[in-house]
Amino acid sequence: MGRIAVKVDDLTVAYNYKPVIWDIDLQIPEGVLMAVVGPNGAGKSTLIKAILGILKPIAGSVTIFGKPYKSQRKHVAYVPQKGSVDWDFPTTAFDVVLMGTYGDLGWIKRPGLKEKKRALEALEKVGMLSFKDRQISQLSGGQQQRVFLARALVQNASIYFMDEPFQGVDATTEVTIINILKELRKAGKTVIVVHHDLQTVPEYFDWVTFLNVKKIATGPVKDIFNDDNLTKTYGINYKVSVQK
Amino acid sequence: MTSAQFEIQMIACLVAVACAIPGTFLVLRKMAMISDAISHSILPGLVVGFFITQDLNSPLLILFAALTGVLTVVLVEKIQQTKLVKEDTAIGLVFPVLFSIGVIMIAKYANDVHLDVDAVLLGELAFAPFDRIYYGTVDLGPKSLWVIGTILLVTLILLFAFFKELKMSTFDAGLATSLGFSPVIIHYGLMSVASITTVGAFDAVGAILVVAMMIAPAASAYLLTTNLKKMIGLACFFGVFSAISGYWLASSLDASIAGSIATMLGLVFLTIYLFAPDKGFIAVIYREKQQRREVMLITFLLHLKNHNEIEERHVNHLNEHINWQKVRSKTILNLALKNNMVRISDDVVTLTDKGDEFTSKAIDYILTNEHGLIEDMKKDFFLFRG
């Protein structure tokens, strides 16, 4: 096994004294395509947001390739939940993707030709080039998700965090997204996905983390994706037909 | 036009542009009411600033008032964070308290100075040309013009420098955070600009008109464009248009300038709300009507496609079977005929090849929700544009 891409130690996040995730220890090896699964309210999104510094943990630490997140931002890209932004915002698909280049630019500097070219390439990769000038509210849910993915691709990161990229998308988008995720893994990137559909876990992912406020288990799908862990995570007698 | 008239319009226009810029971002951040809160609660800041500086023209005074504006935002957010009340309630709690403290302070300690509640609420644009700045004996123009001009200049510089950051943190604060930009700094930067602009404009146009100037032009522009830069430009244009037309309305009616400008802002919004080509009231009604007709058309075509029996496709039986009123089935039949989707022979309606293809595609689209299928149909039909 290669390097550890993301290391989480004793991470606890609370809203108003109620822990949402509790004492999470997690090591994500470089180059895996990992699903984070757990019931509603298990703290899956919270975990990702805390790793990315969007939420402030009350305890614990996070390192990316052995260094604190702040110094490693450039290695990390984030695809938030689709519902987290206002899609009526007056902007185009191209413009949203271009925002992915802002991190490299830093304050004040404007995106130039190089950044615009990268944004167009990312749009092409997700099959959205012909929609580049479309206002974002005029896109379907799946197309919006692909725009978000393109925005993350533009960042050219080593680690990708995605919050439910498959939620409410059409079949074409689901296939496009999973193919891109697998390509990213092939290129040695680490991809961490909050995922809802347990049936597709063995097909899509090679690594999985079970989460329900506390960490239940983490490891290779073929070793730990079983009824025992599913039951521990989702409650009594959870049965899912696992195809191995 | 006298030079005083010119100066008043000039001030009103600068105020309009200076307000429209932060106003656009407030509208997009769904924080329009914050401007109302700021505009009222800067009053105690003005009074306290006056006690300390003893000078109504001091820049420190503006700074003090702007600080109260930012304080308002902080208080609203703190109350909101308790999760006991929602944002609108928090706003309703904070600014009347601060404003009334200001009113009491004026009544008690500042009766003899040129600060009164009327002026605070409605401004005194008509008197702005009398309060002038002199360099030695050289007349440099009205003080308000300089104040708002400086504020506008700073606003423009900040807008150009931080446009990208403002756009990103307004659209997606999470992304801004993860890329290492601080949305909190942007947020308070914007709130500071909004507060300073309010204070600067307030002297000329009063607390109520400031709110109108921040929100109405931005809201009007929002209905017309899907491009942020154009939205800012249009908001500035509507502000300036209302400022000038409002001035002349006031002068012809011999009424309050501030009131007339606000009225024009309202009229501009109303006009755009009614007639905007895409999001406007009439456009929406028209589109919905079209969509209803097209849903019916597809239902009708689908019926024809599903039934080979002659009696099901006979003209006289059609309205019975689909259960529509006669008038409606006639319009739909005509629509289908006009588009060459059906033909009638011996009173029996039959799908044409074109109609058959259209129906299959429409069904496919409805079942799969796949946009690619209908790209070429969009030109003809409203139904698929949404």
XYZ file of C-alpha atoms in Angstrom:
630
model
C 0.000 0.000 0.000
C 1.215 3.474 -0.883
C 1.160 6.667 1.086
C -1.662 7.764 3.324
C -3.529 10.497 1.459
C -5.830 11.608 4.238
C -5.314 10.981 7.921
C -8.008 11.921 10.405
C -7.346 11.715 14.131
C -9.942 11.909 16.898
C -12.169 14.193 14.833
C -15.300 15.365 16.633
C -17.800 17.887 15.300
C -20.779 19.072 17.318
C -23.723 21.335 16.616
C -24.858 22.857 19.872
C -23.217 20.233 22.124
C -24.629 17.327 20.172
C -21.851 15.389 18.468
C -22.559 14.841 14.792
C -19.417 12.843 14.274
C -17.586 11.481 17.237
C -13.951 10.628 17.653
C -13.301 9.596 14.073
C -9.951 8.008 13.239
C -9.493 7.369 9.581
C -6.644 6.636 7.219
C -7.360 6.812 3.525
C -4.606 5.326 1.362
C -3.580 7.116 -1.795
C -5.211 5.899 -4.993
C -8.431 4.431 -3.629
C -11.961 5.137 -4.781
C -13.767 5.202 -1.483
C -17.447 5.339 -0.575
C -18.585 6.824 2.712
C -21.856 5.150 3.630
C -24.221 5.448 6.549
C -27.836 6.300 7.347
C -29.295 9.816 7.172
C -27.836 11.971 9.875
C -24.800 9.724 10.240
C -22.514 12.716 9.657
C -21.175 11.772 6.224
C -21.271 15.302 4.801
C -20.117 16.668 8.128
C -17.043 14.444 8.005
C -16.083 15.749 4.577
C -16.763 19.358 5.487
C -14.710 19.027 8.659
C -11.794 17.505 6.743
C -11.959 20.446 4.316
C -12.135 23.027 7.068
C -15.604 24.226 6.069
C -16.860 23.166 9.487
C -14.803 23.720 12.593
C -14.269 20.554 14.632
C -14.294 20.792 18.425
C -11.506 18.239 18.608
C -9.156 16.316 16.399
C -6.829 16.918 13.513
C -6.599 16.255 9.805
C -3.522 15.853 7.669
C -3.282 15.579 3.906
C -0.162 13.715 2.769
C 1.217 14.194 6.264
C 0.781 17.969 6.386
C -2.017 20.167 7.744
C -4.846 20.849 5.311
C -4.123 24.572 5.111
C -0.797 24.022 3.394
C -2.219 21.322 1.124
C -5.303 23.042 -0.320
C -3.978 22.789 -3.856
C -4.044 18.999 -3.643
C -7.689 18.842 -2.713
C -10.872 19.409 -4.731
C -14.397 19.406 -3.389
C -17.754 18.748 -5.035
C -20.471 19.924 -2.651
C -24.039 18.652 -2.638
C -25.954 20.049 -5.561
C -28.536 21.571 -3.254
C -25.941 23.631 -1.401
C -25.969 26.468 -3.922
C -28.581 28.694 -5.523
C -28.846 27.549 -9.131
C -30.735 30.722 -10.045
C -27.506 32.649 -9.564
C -26.846 34.687 -12.703
C -23.953 32.777 -14.200
C -23.159 30.202 -16.880
C -21.900 26.633 -16.763
C -18.531 27.800 -18.082
C -18.244 30.436 -15.390
C -18.961 27.945 -12.626
C -16.251 25.618 -13.935
C -13.862 28.549 -14.182
C -14.304 29.074 -10.444
C -12.292 25.876 -9.979
C -9.207 27.746 -11.168
C -9.555 30.515 -8.583
C -7.594 28.561 -5.995
C -4.447 28.583 -8.141
C -4.922 32.261 -8.926
C -5.242 33.472 -5.362
C -6.688 36.842 -4.386
C -7.392 39.597 -6.923
C -5.791 37.966 -9.980
C -8.274 37.265 -12.772
C -8.522 34.058 -14.796
C -6.725 34.345 -18.152
C -6.583 32.342 -21.367
C -4.842 29.412 -19.713
C -7.539 29.067 -17.069
C -10.310 29.414 -19.642
C -8.766 26.671 -21.746
C -8.614 24.374 -18.728
C -12.263 25.075 -17.956
C -13.290 24.216 -21.521
C -11.324 20.971 -21.388
C -13.028 19.982 -18.149
C -16.440 20.759 -19.625
C -15.631 18.587 -22.597
C -14.555 15.753 -20.337
C -17.940 15.648 -18.618
C -19.761 15.997 -21.927
C -21.044 19.482 -21.241
C -19.093 21.561 -23.743
C -22.155 22.336 -25.842
C -23.901 23.724 -22.753
C -21.087 26.030 -21.709
C -22.999 29.277 -22.208
C -26.210 28.034 -20.704
C -27.421 29.712 -17.556
C -27.058 27.171 -14.761
C -30.752 27.075 -13.839
C -31.473 25.967 -17.412
C -29.551 22.735 -16.880
C -31.076 19.476 -15.695
C -30.073 18.065 -12.302
C -27.633 15.642 -13.879
C -26.079 18.359 -16.011
C -25.650 20.577 -12.955
C -23.882 17.739 -11.200
C -21.569 17.289 -14.179
C -20.752 21.007 -14.106
C -19.798 20.636 -10.466
C -17.621 17.665 -11.337
C -15.937 19.651 -14.123
C -15.233 22.416 -11.638
C -13.421 19.923 -9.417
C -11.513 18.428 -12.366
C -10.217 21.880 -13.286
C -8.528 22.096 -9.921
C -6.272 19.254 -11.011
C -6.039 17.989 -7.468
C -4.716 14.725 -6.048
C -7.637 14.125 -3.715
C -11.305 14.606 -4.618
C -14.102 14.836 -2.083
C -17.628 14.493 -3.445
C -20.839 14.880 -1.510
C -23.521 12.645 -3.028
C -22.668 13.196 -6.688
C -25.204 10.557 -7.748
C -28.163 12.030 -5.970
C -31.077 12.727 -8.292
C -29.125 12.357 -11.524
C -30.168 10.587 -14.708
C -28.591 7.352 -15.889
C -26.319 9.041 -18.448
C -24.872 11.317 -15.803
C -24.341 8.463 -13.367
C -22.353 6.548 -15.991
C -20.375 9.653 -16.994
C -19.512 10.414 -13.400
C -18.485 6.902 -12.418
C -16.324 6.569 -15.528
C -14.545 9.793 -14.690
C -14.056 8.684 -11.090
C -12.538 5.421 -12.271
C -10.279 7.332 -14.655
C -9.159 9.500 -11.761
C -8.292 6.404 -9.761
C -6.380 5.010 -12.705
C -4.384 8.234 -12.771
C -3.437 7.600 -9.149
C -5.849 10.095 -7.601
C -7.712 9.486 -4.393
C -11.481 9.897 -4.545
C -13.785 10.012 -1.529
C -17.514 9.904 -2.254
C -20.468 10.238 0.090
C -22.749 7.577 -1.299
C -26.329 6.483 -0.709
C -26.996 3.567 -2.983
C -25.617 0.515 -1.197
C -26.361 -1.763 -4.161
C -23.744 -0.065 -6.322
C -20.960 0.070 -3.722
C -19.212 -3.172 -4.790
C -19.487 -2.236 -8.456
C -18.247 1.349 -8.187
C -15.798 1.437 -5.295
C -12.776 -0.443 -4.033
C -12.689 1.048 -0.549
C -15.477 1.819 1.885
C -16.017 3.560 5.209
C -19.064 2.821 7.316
C -20.097 5.779 9.394
C -22.824 6.355 11.915
C -21.727 9.215 14.157
C -18.828 6.939 15.053
C -16.716 5.128 12.538
C -17.948 1.544 12.200
C -15.374 0.150 9.779
C -13.062 1.190 6.979
C -11.163 -0.884 4.465
C -11.320 -2.667 1.106
C -14.846 -3.332 -0.158
C -14.109 -7.004 -0.760
C -13.088 -7.511 2.874
C -15.504 -5.424 4.873
C -18.605 -4.779 2.785
C -20.751 -7.426 4.476
C -24.014 -7.839 6.311
C -22.281 -7.638 9.656
C -20.959 -4.096 9.075
C -24.147 -3.016 7.329
C -26.159 -4.157 10.320
C -23.841 -2.346 12.706
C -24.189 0.827 10.656
C -27.833 0.813 9.681
C -29.432 -0.996 12.610
C -30.737 -4.405 13.410
C -30.650 -7.188 10.831
C -29.787 -5.186 7.798
C -29.550 -7.515 4.841
C -28.271 -6.589 1.465
C -27.432 -9.037 -1.249
C -23.763 -8.420 -1.767
C -22.458 -9.477 -5.131
C -18.806 -10.285 -4.911
C -31.261 73.769 -15.838
C -29.599 75.660 -13.035
C -26.366 74.500 -11.515
C -28.207 73.561 -8.305
C -30.540 71.335 -10.314
C -27.582 69.774 -12.035
C -25.809 69.180 -8.752
C -28.839 67.537 -7.177
C -29.199 65.152 -10.090
C -25.496 64.450 -10.058
C -25.630 63.541 -6.366
C -28.708 61.378 -6.905
C -27.002 59.527 -9.765
C -23.820 58.876 -7.798
C -25.893 57.647 -4.863
C -27.817 55.382 -7.231
C -24.681 53.760 -8.630
C -22.970 53.516 -5.230
C -26.062 51.760 -3.852
C -26.755 49.497 -6.830
C -23.377 47.758 -6.609
C -23.557 46.431 -3.032
C -27.331 46.095 -3.525
C -26.835 43.562 -6.314
C -24.840 41.301 -4.017
C -27.278 41.763 -1.135
C -30.141 40.663 -3.389
C -28.180 37.642 -4.638
C -27.273 36.701 -1.078
C -30.944 37.024 -0.097
C -29.984 39.688 2.407
C -32.065 42.560 1.079
C -33.588 43.331 4.447
C -30.149 43.769 5.971
C -29.887 47.047 4.088
C -33.068 48.204 5.786
C -31.596 47.290 9.148
C -28.311 49.056 8.414
C -29.977 52.204 7.150
C -31.918 52.644 10.378
C -29.418 51.515 12.930
C -26.615 53.802 11.796
C -28.500 56.644 13.469
C -27.052 56.141 16.984
C -23.632 55.815 15.322
C -24.115 59.209 13.719
C -25.136 60.778 17.016
C -22.310 59.235 19.023
C -19.898 60.182 16.249
C -21.144 63.732 16.484
C -20.637 63.845 20.266
C -17.065 62.739 19.841
C -16.066 64.840 16.845
C -18.403 67.803 17.440
C -18.345 68.195 13.673
C -21.064 67.073 11.297
C -18.619 67.074 8.396
C -16.002 64.827 9.924
C -15.116 61.615 8.057
C -14.878 60.039 11.510
C -18.613 60.493 11.774
C -19.132 58.350 8.681
C -16.784 55.755 10.082
C -18.686 55.629 13.367
C -22.008 55.271 11.651
C -20.642 52.577 9.349
C -19.338 50.695 12.378
C -22.845 50.708 13.825
C -24.025 49.282 10.510
C -21.568 46.404 10.744
C -22.481 45.971 14.412
C -26.094 45.542 13.308
C -25.103 42.734 10.969
C -23.090 41.061 13.724
C -25.964 41.341 16.216
C -28.450 39.939 13.707
C -26.154 37.004 13.030
C -25.541 36.363 16.732
C -29.262 36.319 17.494
C -29.838 34.094 14.502
C -27.119 31.688 15.650
C -28.997 31.000 18.858
C -31.494 29.274 16.518
C -34.295 30.613 18.712
C -35.503 32.932 15.961
C -35.072 33.175 12.195
C -33.107 35.842 10.354
C -36.053 38.098 9.529
C -37.116 38.120 13.175
C -33.561 38.862 14.256
C -33.472 41.840 11.876
C -36.808 43.030 13.202
C -35.428 42.861 16.730
C -32.135 44.618 16.203
C -32.689 47.668 14.079
C -35.736 49.242 15.750
C -33.862 49.122 19.058
C -30.765 50.798 17.656
C -32.819 53.285 15.674
C -34.935 54.266 18.671
C -31.816 54.752 20.776
C -30.688 57.141 18.066
C -34.042 58.955 18.083
C -33.918 59.400 21.862
C -30.324 60.638 21.731
C -31.204 63.227 19.091
C -34.215 64.463 21.036
C -32.297 64.643 24.289
C -28.869 65.923 23.319
C -28.810 67.046 19.728
C -31.805 69.300 19.452
C -29.745 72.322 18.618
C -27.757 70.720 15.801
C -28.688 70.030 12.263
C -29.758 66.416 12.838
C -33.437 65.680 12.977
C -35.573 62.636 12.486
C -37.333 63.920 9.378
C -34.055 64.502 7.638
C -32.857 61.086 8.705
C -35.845 59.313 7.227
C -36.330 61.265 4.047
C -33.063 63.049 3.446
C -32.799 66.563 2.129
C -31.524 66.272 -1.376
C -33.002 69.674 -2.268
C -30.736 71.364 0.274
C -27.610 69.424 -0.647
C -26.250 72.181 -2.933
C -26.237 74.668 -0.021
C -23.743 72.688 2.007
C -20.574 73.297 0.040
C -16.867 72.679 0.378
C -14.424 75.530 -0.153
C -10.685 75.440 -0.719
C -9.717 78.850 0.519
C -12.256 80.871 -1.412
C -12.601 78.428 -4.298
C -15.975 76.678 -4.416
C -15.394 72.931 -4.850
C -19.070 71.980 -5.001
C -21.557 70.378 -2.639
C -20.197 68.351 0.229
C -22.557 65.448 -0.475
C -21.162 65.155 -3.981
C -17.654 64.727 -2.617
C -18.705 62.289 0.088
C -20.699 60.018 -2.181
C -18.181 60.407 -5.009
C -15.379 59.180 -2.758
C -17.467 56.279 -1.511
C -18.390 55.330 -5.071
C -14.762 55.434 -6.143
C -13.730 53.135 -3.288
C -16.654 50.813 -4.037
C -15.658 50.609 -7.701
C -12.030 49.871 -6.866
C -13.079 47.126 -4.465
C -15.538 45.715 -6.986
C -12.908 45.501 -9.708
C -10.287 44.071 -7.379
C -12.484 41.480 -5.692
C -15.107 40.719 -8.319
C -14.011 37.118 -8.628
C -13.996 36.590 -4.852
C -17.371 38.261 -4.420
C -18.908 36.167 -7.152
C -17.540 32.890 -5.852
C -18.346 33.439 -2.202
C -21.852 34.616 -3.061
C -22.508 31.595 -5.262
C -20.746 28.922 -3.243
C -19.216 29.860 0.099
C -18.149 26.256 0.691
C -15.997 26.247 -2.429
C -14.519 29.617 -1.476
C -13.536 28.223 1.917
C -12.039 25.047 0.518
C -9.977 27.043 -2.008
C -8.534 29.159 0.771
C -10.563 32.333 0.284
C -12.248 33.541 3.402
C -15.961 34.096 2.761
C -16.152 35.719 6.194
C -13.768 38.486 5.147
C -15.709 38.986 1.909
C -18.967 39.002 3.841
C -17.859 41.675 6.286
C -16.151 43.576 3.503
C -19.442 43.724 1.649
C -21.311 44.661 4.816
C -18.802 47.452 5.488
C -19.219 48.808 1.965
C -22.998 48.594 2.301
C -22.812 50.418 5.642
C -20.477 53.156 4.442
C -22.546 53.653 1.293
C -25.677 53.865 3.387
C -24.156 56.505 5.641
C -22.840 58.478 2.716
C -26.105 58.330 0.814
C -28.243 58.796 3.885
C -27.207 62.385 4.330
C -28.502 63.143 0.863
C -31.454 60.835 0.404
C -32.452 59.490 3.818
C -32.857 56.052 5.348
C -35.870 54.876 3.389
C -34.694 55.837 -0.074
C -31.305 54.235 0.551
C -33.030 50.892 0.923
C -35.031 51.447 -2.262
C -31.874 52.402 -4.140
C -30.029 49.303 -2.990
C -32.753 46.764 -3.614
C -35.120 47.909 -6.378
C -32.555 48.359 -9.191
C -30.873 45.042 -8.364
C -34.199 43.217 -8.169
C -35.243 44.705 -11.527
C -31.952 43.734 -13.145
C -32.245 40.217 -11.741
C -35.382 39.672 -13.796
C -33.678 40.670 -17.023
C -30.327 38.949 -17.169
C -28.492 35.754 -16.360
C -25.089 37.391 -16.291
C -23.715 38.891 -13.101
C -21.770 41.688 -14.794
C -24.794 42.683 -16.843
C -26.906 42.535 -13.719
C -24.639 45.042 -11.984
C -24.613 47.250 -15.083
C -28.389 47.157 -15.461
C -28.898 47.841 -11.756
C -26.699 50.953 -12.047
C -28.616 52.024 -15.144
C -32.034 51.620 -13.492
C -30.774 53.512 -10.445
C -29.531 56.420 -12.546
C -32.666 56.426 -14.696
C -34.908 56.551 -11.619
C -32.745 59.238 -10.024
C -33.011 61.577 -12.998
C -36.623 60.869 -13.901
C -37.554 61.001 -10.213
C -35.950 64.403 -9.903
C -37.979 65.800 -12.791
C -41.135 64.152 -11.519
C -40.573 65.883 -8.180
C -39.890 69.183 -9.826
C -43.042 69.001 -11.959
C -45.208 67.902 -9.022
C -43.410 70.171 -6.583
C -43.029 67.148 -4.318
C -40.273 65.427 -2.334
C -37.323 64.436 -4.495
C -36.531 61.377 -2.408
C -40.142 60.234 -2.570
C -40.327 60.742 -6.328
C -37.122 58.808 -6.953
C -38.400 55.924 -4.836
C -41.672 56.011 -6.761
C -39.793 55.800 -10.042
C -37.777 52.867 -8.702
C -41.023 51.127 -7.869
C -42.466 51.855 -11.306
C -39.339 50.580 -13.037
C -39.577 47.347 -11.083
C -43.296 46.993 -11.778
C -42.789 47.523 -15.510
C -40.021 44.956 -15.654
C -41.914 42.520 -13.480
C -44.805 42.681 -15.935
C -42.944 42.777 -19.226
C -39.585 41.038 -18.719
C -39.184 38.701 -21.695
C -38.366 35.561 -19.740
C -39.208 35.838 -16.071
C -41.885 38.538 -16.404
C -45.485 38.019 -15.331
C -46.953 38.175 -18.827
C -44.255 35.961 -20.317
C -44.856 33.358 -17.629
C -48.644 33.403 -18.143
C -48.185 33.102 -21.890
C -45.710 30.267 -21.532
C -47.948 28.369 -19.141
C -50.844 28.707 -21.540
C -48.681 27.399 -24.383
C -47.472 24.544 -22.250
C -51.004 23.508 -21.325
C -51.916 23.450 -25.004
C -48.906 21.393 -25.888
C -49.519 18.866 -23.149
C -52.998 18.497 -24.588
C -51.618 18.152 -28.068
C -49.344 15.352 -26.963
C -52.158 13.645 -25.085
C -54.254 13.880 -28.226
C -51.516 12.540 -30.474
C -50.795 9.766 -28.015
C -54.454 8.770 -28.105
C -54.298 8.548 -31.889
C -51.110 6.534 -31.733
C -52.597 4.095 -29.260
C -55.801 3.458 -31.180
C -56.100 1.938 -34.574
C -59.871 1.504 -34.318
C -61.737 3.838 -36.660
C -64.404 4.752 -34.090
C -61.751 5.920 -31.603
C -60.352 8.303 -34.179
C -63.593 9.689 -35.553
C -63.794 13.461 -35.243
C -67.126 13.403 -33.464
C -66.030 10.881 -30.916
C -62.731 12.430 -30.080
C -63.912 15.020 -27.600
C -66.136 12.427 -25.968
C -63.347 9.970 -25.565
C -60.623 12.251 -24.357
C -63.279 13.967 -22.314
C -62.498 17.536 -23.314
C -64.920 20.300 -24.099
C -65.687 20.810 -27.735
C -63.932 24.157 -28.074
C -60.774 22.820 -26.553
C -60.592 19.678 -28.668
C -61.200 21.814 -31.725
C -58.257 24.110 -30.957
C -56.038 21.144 -30.336
C -57.158 19.463 -33.531
C -56.434 22.670 -35.427
C -53.033 22.961 -33.814
C -52.202 19.412 -34.849
C -53.473 20.054 -38.381
C -51.516 23.283 -38.663
C -48.312 21.471 -37.723
C -49.008 18.667 -40.233
C -49.133 16.109 -37.472
C -52.515 14.672 -38.399
C -54.707 14.439 -41.477
C -58.440 14.010 -41.689
C -60.094 11.823 -44.276
C -63.790 10.877 -44.059
C -63.928 12.472 -40.627
C -61.334 10.046 -39.313
C -58.166 11.509 -37.846
C -54.876 9.784 -38.623
C -51.335 10.567 -37.513
C -48.986 11.672 -40.280
C -45.423 10.371 -40.344
C -44.265 13.618 -38.826
C -46.886 13.372 -36.093
C -45.951 9.789 -35.396
C -42.273 10.609 -35.050
C -43.006 13.607 -32.859
C -45.200 11.547 -30.558
C -42.614 8.789 -30.159
C -39.902 11.294 -29.350
C -42.085 13.134 -26.885
C -42.954 9.893 -25.103
C -39.309 8.888 -25.002
C -38.428 12.225 -23.516
C -41.139 12.067 -20.887
C -40.150 8.527 -19.904
C -36.373 8.946 -19.912
C -36.089 12.658 -19.201
C -33.183 12.658 -21.628
C -32.509 16.142 -22.929
C -30.589 15.126 -26.036
C -33.735 13.687 -27.579
C -35.572 16.945 -27.738
C -32.917 19.511 -28.566
C -34.343 19.910 -32.081
C -37.943 19.984 -30.856
C -37.314 22.875 -28.536
C -37.517 25.404 -31.325
C -41.126 24.508 -32.048
C -42.427 23.825 -28.619
C -42.500 25.698 -25.387
C -43.177 22.586 -23.391
C -39.627 21.406 -23.623
C -37.956 24.680 -22.917
C -38.353 24.610 -19.166
